[in-house]
Coordinates of C-alpha atoms in Angstrom, one line a residue:
Chain A
M1 CA -4.3 0.2 -40.0
I2 CA -1.9 1.4 -38.2
S3 CA -2.3 0.2 -34.9
G4 CA -0.5 -2.5 -33.3
T5 CA -3.1 -4.8 -33.0
R6 CA -2.1 -8.0 -34.5
P7 CA -3.8 -10.4 -36.8
L8 CA -5.4 -13.5 -34.2
R9 CA -3.3 -16.6 -33.7
L10 CA -5.8 -19.1 -35.2
R11 CA -3.5 -22.5 -34.5
P12 CA -5.9 -24.3 -32.7
P13 CA -4.3 -25.1 -29.4
A14 CA -3.0 -21.5 -29.0
F15 CA -6.1 -20.8 -29.9
L16 CA -8.2 -22.4 -27.2
G17 CA -5.8 -21.8 -24.9
A18 CA -6.7 -17.9 -25.3
R19 CA -10.3 -18.6 -25.2
L20 CA -11.0 -21.1 -22.4
P21 CA -9.1 -19.2 -19.2
L22 CA -11.1 -15.7 -20.7
A23 CA -14.2 -17.6 -21.2
I24 CA -13.8 -19.2 -17.5
G25 CA -13.0 -15.7 -16.0
L26 CA -15.8 -14.1 -18.0
G27 CA -18.7 -16.5 -16.4
V28 CA -17.5 -15.8 -12.9
I29 CA -16.7 -12.4 -13.3
L30 CA -20.6 -12.4 -14.9
F31 CA -21.8 -14.5 -12.3
W32 CA -20.5 -12.2 -9.5
V33 CA -22.2 -8.8 -11.2
L34 CA -25.8 -10.6 -11.6
A35 CA -25.2 -11.3 -7.6
A36 CA -24.2 -7.8 -7.0
L37 CA -26.7 -6.3 -9.3
T38 CA -29.9 -8.8 -7.9
V39 CA -29.1 -9.6 -4.7
Q40 CA -30.2 -6.6 -2.8
F41 CA -33.9 -8.3 -3.9
W42 CA -32.9 -10.9 -1.9
P43 CA -33.0 -9.7 2.0
L44 CA -30.6 -10.5 4.3
D45 CA -31.6 -12.8 6.9
P46 CA -32.2 -11.4 9.7
P47 CA -30.1 -11.8 12.7
L48 CA -32.9 -12.6 14.9
D49 CA -33.5 -16.3 15.8
M50 CA -30.5 -16.1 18.1
V51 CA -31.6 -19.4 20.6
G52 CA -31.2 -22.7 17.9
R53 CA -29.0 -21.2 14.4
R54 CA -26.1 -20.1 16.5
L55 CA -22.8 -21.2 14.9
K56 CA -24.4 -24.7 12.7
P57 CA -22.3 -25.8 10.9
P58 CA -23.2 -26.4 7.0
S59 CA -26.0 -28.1 6.5
A60 CA -28.8 -28.7 4.1
E61 CA -30.8 -25.7 5.3
H62 CA -27.9 -23.6 5.4
W63 CA -25.1 -24.5 3.1
L64 CA -22.2 -22.8 4.2
G65 CA -23.5 -22.6 7.6
T66 CA -24.4 -19.6 10.2
D67 CA -22.4 -17.5 12.3
A68 CA -22.2 -16.1 15.6
L69 CA -25.6 -14.4 15.3
G70 CA -27.5 -16.5 13.5
R71 CA -27.1 -15.3 10.6
D72 CA -26.9 -17.5 7.4
V73 CA -23.1 -17.4 6.0
L74 CA -24.3 -18.5 1.9
S75 CA -26.6 -15.5 1.7
R76 CA -24.3 -12.9 3.7
T77 CA -21.1 -13.9 1.7
L78 CA -24.3 -13.1 -1.9
H79 CA -24.5 -10.0 -0.4
G80 CA -20.6 -9.6 -0.2
A81 CA -20.4 -8.7 -4.1
R82 CA -22.1 -5.9 -3.7
F83 CA -19.6 -4.2 -1.9
S84 CA -16.5 -6.0 -3.6
I85 CA -17.8 -5.5 -6.7
P86 CA -18.4 -2.1 -6.9
I87 CA -15.2 -0.9 -4.9
A88 CA -13.2 -2.9 -7.5
V89 CA -15.3 -1.3 -10.6
V90 CA -14.7 2.2 -9.0
V91 CA -11.2 1.9 -7.8
V92 CA -10.1 0.8 -11.2
A93 CA -12.2 3.7 -13.3
A94 CA -10.0 6.1 -10.6
A95 CA -6.9 5.4 -11.3
V96 CA -7.5 5.1 -14.9
A97 CA -8.9 8.1 -15.1
L98 CA -6.7 9.9 -13.3
G99 CA -3.3 7.8 -13.7
G100 CA -4.0 8.0 -17.3
F101 CA -4.9 11.6 -17.7
L102 CA -1.3 12.0 -15.9
G103 CA 0.7 9.7 -17.5
A104 CA -0.8 10.7 -21.2
I105 CA 0.0 14.5 -19.8
A106 CA 3.3 13.3 -18.8
G107 CA 4.3 11.6 -21.8
F108 CA 2.6 14.0 -24.8
F109 CA 4.2 17.2 -23.1
G110 CA 6.9 16.8 -21.1
G111 CA 8.5 19.2 -19.5
L112 CA 8.4 20.8 -16.1
L113 CA 5.1 19.9 -15.6
G114 CA 5.5 16.1 -17.3
A115 CA 9.0 15.0 -14.8
A116 CA 7.3 16.5 -11.5
I117 CA 4.1 14.2 -12.8
M118 CA 6.4 11.4 -12.9
R119 CA 8.6 12.3 -9.3
L120 CA 5.2 12.2 -7.7
V121 CA 4.6 8.9 -9.3
D122 CA 8.3 7.6 -8.5
V123 CA 7.3 8.5 -4.6
T124 CA 4.9 6.7 -4.7
L125 CA 5.8 4.2 -5.9
A126 CA 8.3 3.6 -3.2
F127 CA 6.0 2.1 -0.6
P128 CA 5.1 -0.7 -0.5
P129 CA 1.1 -1.3 -1.7
I130 CA -0.6 -2.0 1.3
L131 CA 1.6 -0.1 3.7
L132 CA 0.8 2.7 1.9
A133 CA -2.8 2.3 2.2
M134 CA -3.1 1.3 5.3
A135 CA -1.2 4.4 6.1
V136 CA -3.6 5.8 3.6
A137 CA -7.2 4.7 5.8
A138 CA -5.8 5.6 8.8
S139 CA -5.5 8.9 8.0
L140 CA -8.5 9.4 6.7
G141 CA -10.4 6.8 9.7
P142 CA -12.2 4.0 8.6
G143 CA -14.7 3.0 6.0
L144 CA -14.9 1.3 2.7
E145 CA -15.0 4.8 1.3
N146 CA -11.7 5.7 2.5
A147 CA -10.8 2.7 2.1
A148 CA -11.5 2.9 -1.5
I149 CA -9.4 6.5 -2.0
A150 CA -6.9 4.8 0.0
M151 CA -6.5 2.5 -3.1
I152 CA -7.4 5.1 -5.2
V153 CA -4.0 6.6 -4.2
V154 CA -2.4 3.4 -4.1
W155 CA -2.9 2.4 -7.9
W156 CA -3.1 5.3 -9.9
P157 CA 0.5 5.7 -10.7
L158 CA 0.4 2.4 -12.1
Y159 CA -1.2 3.6 -14.7
A160 CA 0.4 7.1 -15.3
R161 CA 3.6 4.9 -16.7
L162 CA 1.7 2.5 -18.4
V163 CA -0.3 5.1 -20.1
R164 CA 3.1 7.2 -20.5
A165 CA 5.1 4.8 -22.0
Q166 CA 2.7 4.0 -24.2
V167 CA 2.5 7.8 -25.5
L168 CA 6.1 8.2 -25.7
E169 CA 6.2 5.2 -28.8
V170 CA 2.9 5.9 -30.5
R171 CA 4.0 9.9 -30.6
E172 CA 6.8 8.7 -32.8
R173 CA 4.5 7.3 -35.3
E174 CA 4.2 8.2 -38.7
H175 CA 0.2 8.7 -38.5
V176 CA 0.9 11.4 -35.3
E177 CA 3.8 13.0 -37.6
A178 CA 1.0 13.6 -40.4
A179 CA -1.6 14.5 -38.6
V180 CA 0.1 16.9 -36.8
A181 CA 1.7 18.8 -40.4
A182 CA -2.2 19.0 -41.4
G183 CA -2.3 21.0 -39.1
A184 CA -4.5 19.2 -35.9
G185 CA -3.6 21.0 -33.1
P186 CA -2.1 19.3 -29.6
M187 CA -4.8 18.1 -27.6
R188 CA -6.5 17.1 -30.9
V189 CA -3.7 14.8 -30.9
L190 CA -3.2 13.4 -28.0
L191 CA -7.2 12.6 -27.8
R192 CA -7.6 11.3 -31.9
H193 CA -4.4 9.7 -32.8
V194 CA -2.4 8.8 -29.6
L195 CA -4.7 8.0 -27.2
P196 CA -6.4 5.4 -29.1
L197 CA -3.6 3.1 -29.3
C198 CA -3.3 2.9 -26.2
W199 CA -5.5 1.2 -24.7
T200 CA -4.9 -2.6 -25.2
P201 CA -2.6 -2.7 -22.2
V202 CA -4.7 -0.5 -19.9
L203 CA -7.3 -2.9 -20.0
V204 CA -5.5 -6.0 -19.5
N205 CA -4.1 -4.7 -16.2
A206 CA -6.9 -3.0 -15.5
T207 CA -9.2 -6.7 -15.9
M208 CA -6.3 -8.2 -13.9
D209 CA -6.2 -5.3 -11.2
F210 CA -10.1 -5.9 -10.5
G211 CA -9.0 -8.9 -8.9
Q212 CA -6.0 -7.2 -7.4
V213 CA -8.4 -4.7 -5.8
V214 CA -10.9 -6.7 -4.1
L215 CA -7.9 -8.8 -2.8
L216 CA -6.5 -5.3 -1.1
A217 CA -10.2 -4.2 -0.3
A218 CA -11.0 -7.4 1.5
S219 CA -7.5 -7.3 3.3
L220 CA -7.7 -3.6 4.6
S221 CA -10.7 -4.9 5.8
F222 CA -9.4 -7.5 7.4
I223 CA -7.1 -6.0 9.8
G224 CA -10.1 -3.5 10.3
L225 CA -9.4 -0.2 8.5
G226 CA -12.2 -0.7 5.3
A227 CA -15.5 -1.9 6.5
T228 CA -16.6 -2.3 9.9
P229 CA -18.9 -5.2 11.3
P230 CA -22.3 -5.5 10.2
T231 CA -21.7 -5.0 6.8
P232 CA -21.6 -8.1 5.6
E233 CA -18.1 -7.4 3.4
W234 CA -16.0 -10.3 2.6
G235 CA -12.7 -8.8 4.4
A236 CA -14.5 -8.3 7.7
M237 CA -16.3 -11.2 7.6
I238 CA -13.1 -13.4 7.8
S239 CA -12.3 -10.9 10.7
D240 CA -15.2 -12.1 12.6
G241 CA -14.8 -15.8 11.5
A242 CA -11.0 -15.6 12.6
K243 CA -13.4 -14.4 16.3
Y244 CA -14.5 -18.1 16.2
F245 CA -12.1 -19.8 14.7
Y246 CA -13.1 -23.4 16.1
H247 CA -16.2 -23.0 13.6
W248 CA -14.3 -22.6 10.4
W249 CA -17.2 -22.1 8.2
I250 CA -17.8 -18.6 9.1
A251 CA -14.6 -17.7 6.8
F252 CA -14.8 -20.2 4.7
G253 CA -17.9 -19.1 2.4
P254 CA -16.7 -15.0 2.6
G255 CA -12.5 -16.5 1.1
M256 CA -14.3 -18.7 -1.1
A257 CA -15.5 -15.8 -2.6
I258 CA -12.6 -13.7 -2.9
L259 CA -10.6 -16.5 -4.2
I260 CA -13.2 -16.9 -7.1
V261 CA -13.7 -13.9 -7.7
V262 CA -10.0 -12.8 -8.0
L263 CA -9.2 -16.2 -10.1
G264 CA -11.7 -15.0 -12.7
F265 CA -10.5 -11.6 -12.8
N266 CA -6.7 -13.1 -13.4
F267 CA -8.1 -15.3 -15.8
A268 CA -9.5 -13.4 -18.0
G269 CA -6.5 -10.8 -17.8
D270 CA -4.8 -14.0 -18.7
G271 CA -6.8 -14.5 -21.9
L272 CA -7.3 -10.7 -23.0
R273 CA -3.9 -10.5 -23.2
D274 CA -3.1 -13.3 -24.8
L275 CA -6.3 -12.5 -27.2
L276 CA -5.6 -8.8 -27.9
D277 CA -1.2 -8.5 -27.7
P278 CA 0.3 -12.3 -28.1
R279 CA 3.7 -10.5 -27.8
T280 CA 3.9 -9.8 -24.6
E281 CA 3.7 -12.5 -21.8
Chain B
M1 CA 26.5 1.5 -16.3
A2 CA 28.6 2.7 -14.0
R3 CA 26.3 6.9 -15.0
Y4 CA 23.3 4.7 -14.6
L5 CA 24.1 3.2 -11.1
L6 CA 25.5 6.6 -10.4
R7 CA 22.0 8.1 -11.1
R8 CA 19.9 5.7 -9.2
L9 CA 22.0 6.2 -6.5
L10 CA 21.6 9.7 -6.4
A11 CA 18.3 9.8 -7.3
M12 CA 18.0 7.9 -3.4
P13 CA 17.8 10.5 -1.2
L14 CA 15.4 12.8 -2.8
L15 CA 13.3 9.5 -3.7
L16 CA 13.7 9.2 0.4
L17 CA 12.6 12.9 0.9
G18 CA 9.6 12.4 -0.6
V19 CA 8.6 8.9 1.3
A20 CA 9.6 11.6 4.0
T21 CA 7.2 13.8 3.2
A22 CA 4.5 11.6 2.2
A23 CA 4.3 9.8 5.2
F24 CA 5.0 12.9 7.7
L25 CA 1.9 14.5 5.5
L26 CA 0.0 11.2 5.9
G27 CA 0.6 11.6 9.6
N28 CA -0.5 14.8 10.6
V29 CA -3.5 15.6 8.0
V30 CA -5.4 13.8 9.8
K31 CA -9.3 13.5 10.2
G32 CA -10.0 13.4 13.7
D33 CA -8.0 14.5 17.5
P34 CA -4.5 12.7 17.4
L35 CA -4.8 13.1 20.9
A36 CA -8.2 10.5 21.1
S37 CA -5.9 8.4 21.0
I38 CA -3.2 9.6 23.6
L39 CA -6.1 10.2 26.1
N40 CA -9.1 8.9 28.0
E41 CA -12.6 11.0 27.7
R42 CA -12.1 11.6 31.5
Q43 CA -8.6 13.5 30.8
M44 CA -9.6 15.1 27.4
N45 CA -11.8 16.9 30.0
N46 CA -9.8 18.8 32.0
P47 CA -7.7 21.6 30.0
E48 CA -4.6 21.6 31.9
V49 CA -3.9 17.4 31.0
V50 CA -4.8 18.5 27.6
A51 CA -2.6 21.8 27.2
A52 CA 0.2 19.4 28.7
A53 CA 0.2 16.4 26.3
K54 CA -0.3 18.7 23.5
A55 CA 3.4 20.2 24.7
R56 CA 4.7 16.7 25.5
W57 CA 3.9 15.2 21.9
G58 CA 4.7 18.2 20.2
L59 CA 0.9 19.2 18.7
D60 CA 1.4 22.5 20.0
R61 CA 3.6 23.5 17.5
S62 CA 3.1 24.6 13.5
M63 CA 3.3 22.3 10.8
P64 CA 6.0 23.7 9.3
E65 CA 8.0 23.4 12.6
R66 CA 6.9 20.5 12.9
Y67 CA 7.9 19.3 9.3
A68 CA 11.7 20.2 10.4
I69 CA 11.5 18.9 13.6
Y70 CA 10.7 15.5 12.0
L71 CA 13.5 15.6 8.8
G72 CA 16.0 16.5 11.7
N73 CA 14.7 13.4 14.0
L74 CA 14.8 10.9 11.2
A75 CA 18.0 11.8 9.6
Q76 CA 19.4 10.9 13.3
G77 CA 17.0 7.8 13.1
D78 CA 14.4 8.9 15.7
F79 CA 11.3 8.1 14.4
G80 CA 9.3 9.9 17.7
T81 CA 7.6 8.0 20.0
S82 CA 4.5 5.9 19.9
F83 CA 1.5 6.5 21.3
R84 CA 0.3 3.3 22.1
T85 CA 3.2 1.8 23.6
K86 CA 4.7 5.5 24.4
R87 CA 8.3 4.0 23.7
P88 CA 10.3 5.3 21.0
V89 CA 9.1 4.1 17.2
M90 CA 12.1 2.8 16.6
R91 CA 13.1 0.8 19.4
D92 CA 10.0 -1.2 19.0
L93 CA 10.4 -1.3 15.0
L94 CA 14.5 -2.9 16.4
D95 CA 12.7 -5.1 18.7
R96 CA 10.5 -6.6 16.5
L97 CA 12.3 -6.8 13.8
P98 CA 14.1 -10.1 13.7
A99 CA 11.1 -11.9 13.7
T100 CA 9.8 -10.8 10.8
L101 CA 13.7 -10.8 8.7
E102 CA 13.8 -14.7 10.0
L103 CA 9.7 -15.4 8.2
V104 CA 10.4 -13.5 5.1
F105 CA 14.0 -15.6 5.1
S106 CA 12.1 -18.5 5.1
A107 CA 9.2 -17.7 3.5
M108 CA 11.3 -16.7 0.2
L109 CA 13.4 -20.2 0.8
F110 CA 10.8 -21.6 0.6
G111 CA 9.5 -20.1 -1.9
S112 CA 12.2 -19.5 -3.9
V113 CA 12.9 -23.5 -4.2
T114 CA 9.7 -25.0 -4.6
G115 CA 9.4 -22.6 -7.3
I116 CA 12.8 -23.7 -9.2
A117 CA 11.9 -26.8 -8.7
L118 CA 8.2 -26.7 -10.3
G119 CA 9.1 -24.1 -12.8
V120 CA 12.0 -26.6 -13.7
A121 CA 9.4 -29.3 -14.0
A122 CA 6.9 -27.5 -15.8
A123 CA 9.3 -26.8 -18.3
H124 CA 10.8 -29.9 -18.6
W125 CA 7.0 -31.6 -19.5
Q126 CA 5.8 -28.8 -21.3
N127 CA 1.8 -29.0 -21.5
G128 CA 1.8 -31.7 -19.3
P129 CA -0.1 -32.7 -15.6
A130 CA 3.1 -31.2 -14.2
D131 CA 2.9 -28.3 -15.9
H132 CA -0.6 -27.6 -15.6
G133 CA -0.6 -28.1 -11.7
A134 CA 2.4 -26.4 -11.5
R135 CA 0.5 -23.0 -13.6
L136 CA -2.3 -23.9 -11.3
L137 CA -0.8 -23.2 -8.2
A138 CA 0.5 -20.0 -9.1
L139 CA -2.7 -19.3 -10.1
I140 CA -4.0 -20.3 -7.4
G141 CA -1.2 -18.6 -4.6
S142 CA -1.6 -15.2 -6.1
S143 CA -5.2 -15.2 -6.3
V144 CA -5.9 -16.7 -2.8
P145 CA -6.2 -14.0 0.2
V146 CA -3.5 -15.3 2.3
F147 CA -4.4 -14.1 5.4
W148 CA -7.9 -16.7 5.1
S149 CA -5.3 -19.7 3.7
S150 CA -3.5 -19.1 7.0
L151 CA -6.7 -19.4 9.1
I152 CA -7.9 -22.6 6.9
A153 CA -4.4 -23.7 6.8
L154 CA -4.1 -23.1 10.8
Y155 CA -7.1 -25.0 11.3
V156 CA -6.7 -28.1 9.8
F157 CA -2.9 -28.5 10.3
S158 CA -2.7 -27.1 14.0
V159 CA -6.4 -28.2 15.4
Q160 CA -7.8 -30.7 13.2
L161 CA -4.1 -32.7 12.4
G162 CA -2.4 -31.6 15.3
W163 CA 0.8 -31.6 12.9
L164 CA 2.3 -28.1 13.3
P165 CA 1.6 -26.0 16.6
G166 CA -0.7 -22.9 16.8
A167 CA 0.0 -19.7 16.5
G168 CA 3.2 -17.3 17.9
R169 CA 6.4 -17.8 17.7
L170 CA 7.5 -20.7 20.5
D171 CA 4.8 -22.9 22.0
A172 CA 4.5 -21.2 26.0
A173 CA 5.8 -23.7 28.3
I174 CA 9.1 -23.8 26.4
R175 CA 11.8 -20.7 27.5
P176 CA 13.3 -18.4 24.9
P177 CA 16.9 -18.6 24.0
E178 CA 18.8 -16.1 25.0
S179 CA 18.9 -13.5 22.0
V180 CA 22.1 -13.5 20.1
T181 CA 20.6 -12.8 16.4
G182 CA 16.5 -12.6 16.9
F183 CA 16.1 -15.8 15.0
L184 CA 14.6 -17.9 17.5
T185 CA 16.1 -20.5 15.1
V186 CA 19.0 -19.5 15.2
D187 CA 19.7 -18.4 18.6
A188 CA 18.1 -22.3 20.0
A189 CA 20.7 -23.8 18.1
L190 CA 23.4 -21.9 19.1
A191 CA 22.5 -22.8 22.6
G192 CA 22.7 -25.7 22.0
D193 CA 18.7 -26.5 23.1
W194 CA 17.2 -28.8 20.6
H195 CA 14.3 -28.9 22.1
A196 CA 13.2 -25.3 21.4
F197 CA 15.0 -24.9 18.1
G198 CA 12.5 -28.0 17.0
N199 CA 9.6 -26.1 18.6
A200 CA 10.3 -22.7 16.9
L201 CA 11.5 -24.5 13.7
G202 CA 7.5 -26.0 13.7
H203 CA 6.3 -22.3 14.4
L204 CA 8.0 -21.2 11.6
V205 CA 6.3 -23.4 8.8
L206 CA 3.3 -22.9 8.7
P207 CA 3.7 -18.9 7.9
S208 CA 6.4 -19.0 5.8
V209 CA 4.5 -21.9 3.0
M210 CA 1.3 -19.6 3.2
L211 CA 3.3 -16.6 2.9
G212 CA 6.1 -18.0 0.4
W213 CA 3.4 -19.3 -1.7
A214 CA 2.7 -15.9 -3.7
V215 CA 5.9 -16.0 -4.5
L216 CA 6.4 -19.2 -5.3
G217 CA 3.9 -18.9 -8.4
I218 CA 5.5 -15.8 -9.2
I219 CA 9.3 -18.1 -9.6
S220 CA 7.9 -20.7 -10.9
R221 CA 6.1 -19.1 -13.7
M222 CA 9.7 -16.7 -14.3
I223 CA 11.8 -19.9 -14.7
R224 CA 9.3 -22.1 -16.8
A225 CA 9.3 -19.1 -19.0
S226 CA 13.0 -18.4 -19.4
M227 CA 14.2 -22.5 -19.1
L228 CA 11.7 -22.9 -21.7
D229 CA 13.6 -20.2 -23.8
V230 CA 16.9 -21.5 -22.9
M231 CA 15.9 -24.9 -23.9
Q232 CA 15.7 -24.3 -27.3
Q233 CA 19.3 -23.0 -27.7
D234 CA 22.2 -24.7 -29.2
Y235 CA 24.2 -25.7 -27.3
I236 CA 21.9 -27.1 -25.0
M237 CA 22.1 -29.3 -28.1
T238 CA 25.2 -30.0 -27.9
A239 CA 25.3 -31.0 -23.9
R240 CA 22.7 -33.6 -25.2
A241 CA 25.0 -34.9 -28.3
K242 CA 27.8 -35.2 -25.5
G243 CA 25.3 -38.2 -24.2
A244 CA 25.0 -35.6 -20.8
G245 CA 21.9 -37.3 -18.7
T246 CA 18.6 -34.7 -18.8
L247 CA 18.6 -34.2 -15.3
R248 CA 22.0 -32.9 -16.1
V249 CA 21.1 -30.8 -19.5
L250 CA 18.3 -29.2 -16.8
L251 CA 19.9 -28.7 -13.8
R252 CA 23.9 -27.7 -14.6
H253 CA 23.2 -26.4 -18.3
A254 CA 19.7 -25.3 -18.7
L255 CA 19.0 -24.0 -15.1
R256 CA 22.2 -21.8 -14.6
N257 CA 21.2 -20.0 -17.5
A258 CA 17.4 -19.4 -17.2
L259 CA 18.0 -18.4 -13.7
V260 CA 19.6 -14.7 -14.7
P261 CA 16.2 -13.4 -15.7
A262 CA 14.7 -14.7 -12.7
L263 CA 16.8 -12.4 -10.6
T264 CA 14.5 -9.2 -11.7
I265 CA 11.3 -10.4 -9.6
I266 CA 13.4 -10.4 -6.3
G267 CA 12.1 -7.2 -5.9
F268 CA 8.6 -7.8 -7.3
T269 CA 8.4 -10.9 -4.5
F270 CA 9.6 -8.2 -2.2
A271 CA 6.5 -6.2 -2.3
Y272 CA 4.6 -9.4 -2.3
L273 CA 6.7 -10.3 0.6
I274 CA 5.7 -7.1 2.4
T275 CA 1.8 -7.5 1.9
G276 CA 1.8 -10.7 3.0
A277 CA 3.5 -10.9 6.4
I278 CA 1.3 -7.9 7.3
L279 CA -1.7 -10.4 7.1
T280 CA 0.5 -13.7 7.6
E281 CA 1.5 -11.9 11.5
T282 CA -1.5 -10.9 11.5
V283 CA -3.1 -13.9 11.7
F284 CA -0.4 -15.9 12.8
S285 CA 0.1 -13.7 15.8
W286 CA 4.0 -13.2 15.3
P287 CA 5.2 -10.3 17.3
G288 CA 6.6 -8.8 13.6
I289 CA 6.8 -5.5 12.6
G290 CA 3.7 -6.5 10.0
S291 CA 1.4 -7.2 13.1
Y292 CA 3.2 -3.6 14.7
A293 CA 1.5 -2.0 12.1
V294 CA -1.4 -3.3 12.1
D295 CA -2.4 -2.5 15.9
A296 CA -0.6 0.9 14.6
A297 CA -3.3 1.4 12.4
R298 CA -6.2 0.2 14.2
A299 CA -4.7 2.3 17.5
L300 CA -4.1 5.3 14.8
D301 CA -1.2 5.3 16.4
H302 CA 0.2 7.7 13.8
P303 CA 4.0 7.9 14.5
A304 CA 4.2 4.6 14.4
I305 CA 2.6 4.1 11.1
I306 CA 4.9 7.1 9.9
G307 CA 7.6 5.2 10.9
V308 CA 6.4 1.6 9.7
T309 CA 5.4 3.1 6.4
V310 CA 8.9 5.1 5.9
L311 CA 11.0 1.5 7.1
G312 CA 8.9 -0.1 4.7
A313 CA 9.7 2.0 1.5
L314 CA 13.3 2.1 2.6
A315 CA 13.0 -1.4 2.1
F316 CA 11.4 -1.4 -0.5
L317 CA 13.3 1.0 -2.6
T318 CA 17.1 -1.2 -1.7
A319 CA 15.0 -3.9 -2.6
N320 CA 14.3 -2.6 -5.9
L321 CA 17.9 -0.9 -5.9
L322 CA 19.6 -4.1 -5.6
T323 CA 17.8 -6.0 -8.1
D324 CA 18.7 -3.4 -11.0
I325 CA 22.3 -3.5 -9.7
A326 CA 22.0 -7.6 -9.6
Y327 CA 20.2 -7.7 -13.0
V328 CA 22.9 -5.7 -14.9
F329 CA 26.0 -7.6 -13.1
A330 CA 24.2 -11.2 -14.4
N331 CA 23.8 -10.1 -17.8
P332 CA 26.3 -7.5 -19.0
R333 CA 24.3 -7.2 -22.7
I334 CA 21.8 -5.1 -20.6
R335 CA 23.1 -1.6 -21.4
L336 CA 20.6 0.9 -19.5
G337 CA 20.9 4.1 -20.2

């Protein structure tokens, strides 16, 4: 095998050290993915019974309390997975595809096109991420789809840089030279011989970025540029909770959900990195 | 190295032009009519008012014309006039800059000092409870939504326990000190108004800690890793053999060298600080650039959004450049091509 991956280290502590966070992370992710997939079959608590149920603190009946419209916070928090998880998947997938494609072209072919792509990357990365996302979202108007587009704009250059660096390195290896000598065309060399060896850092980064996307999406919603109120999106729910500041439980549930999801993806990313590429830290 | 720095410096104006162009496009290729954020509904129905407003805000000109004017103004430090406040964006930003700087500096101070302490402790007691605790704290810091942790902290420490004041920079009942630096704590101290000083400092604690938390995590991990590296080197053993105490070895011999690689992450933490400042300021009603950006984005106040974005990019680029330069100077073995 020519690939850069190494045999797994099997010293017990290191082995556990990599596997335990990965297992915890994957468990958390699995829970929320299941929630995102199944929760639509559980009806959202309708905001009807206003009189007796408004702003109730957590109780045996409503584990995370009720909000200003008498809606159950726990049920809305679980429904939030329907927005945050798919958005993270879409944004990361689009950023990896777009950034990976442009980065591979820039790294493999170079030239004027490659230089132009990398200058675009430089300019995009010159903006603080949240400001760029806010500016894009503001010019497209509020809404979850626009927030997603804004986040793709923010994230693709990171993958362009990553993939370009990988391609530049793999391009120089002997097996690529062999493939070229054997008469393979450039596209075939890139797709069959170079890109397959570039995915490890992309996978690790993507795993961590899922969490960061969940965080940024919630932030955009919190400041009013993402999902808008009746949507049970976590950032929008926290923004709603901020209005009823003294009823802390309205914001508590969705905030914990974000924290748990992001922690899960960070754990999983850390574990994956230790497992796949022990050299980097 | 001189060549590398020269190249970086030469690239700056080009990058800034790219940033300005990108920001212009974002502010001008917008869905919806920008007039809607200037005029109310009744005014929109009056063609004369609409025409006057268009002329007043330059919206009657073609895009290339507007771009040329915009670049010319930008070169003179003119960011245009805010739709919302009807004041020059530059004035708004300068008025609000000290509040943000005061917050960011104190968050950075808290984050670095605690981060370094935790990193040293984690390295010294590697794989012990201190190490695991520091790791958990760092992980939570980079995973928690800061707008939520700020809300919870405000509720717990201000409302429930009453230990710290609530939102804002100063209690409403306290007269702000005469503005010299714009930093309320410094100005109060300069004026000798210790009551205001204490109050301003109290107001600063919660937002700084919440904002500095993410930085704390990054720095403590970095310090831990480079401390572990340094502690294995021969000169540490020499120091120990000569009878230096644990604390002396850790702080005088190891930390000094371990700090160098940590320099590289200053630029990195800066990105966290900007993101965090925007959200923290919103929760704490902190009258800085972050809350200005949010208000502008909510009101679709495009000149203000462009201004904040360009300013943010400028700060970000400068921080990254300074980090690279500092890194080169701190570690002459590094050769950047």
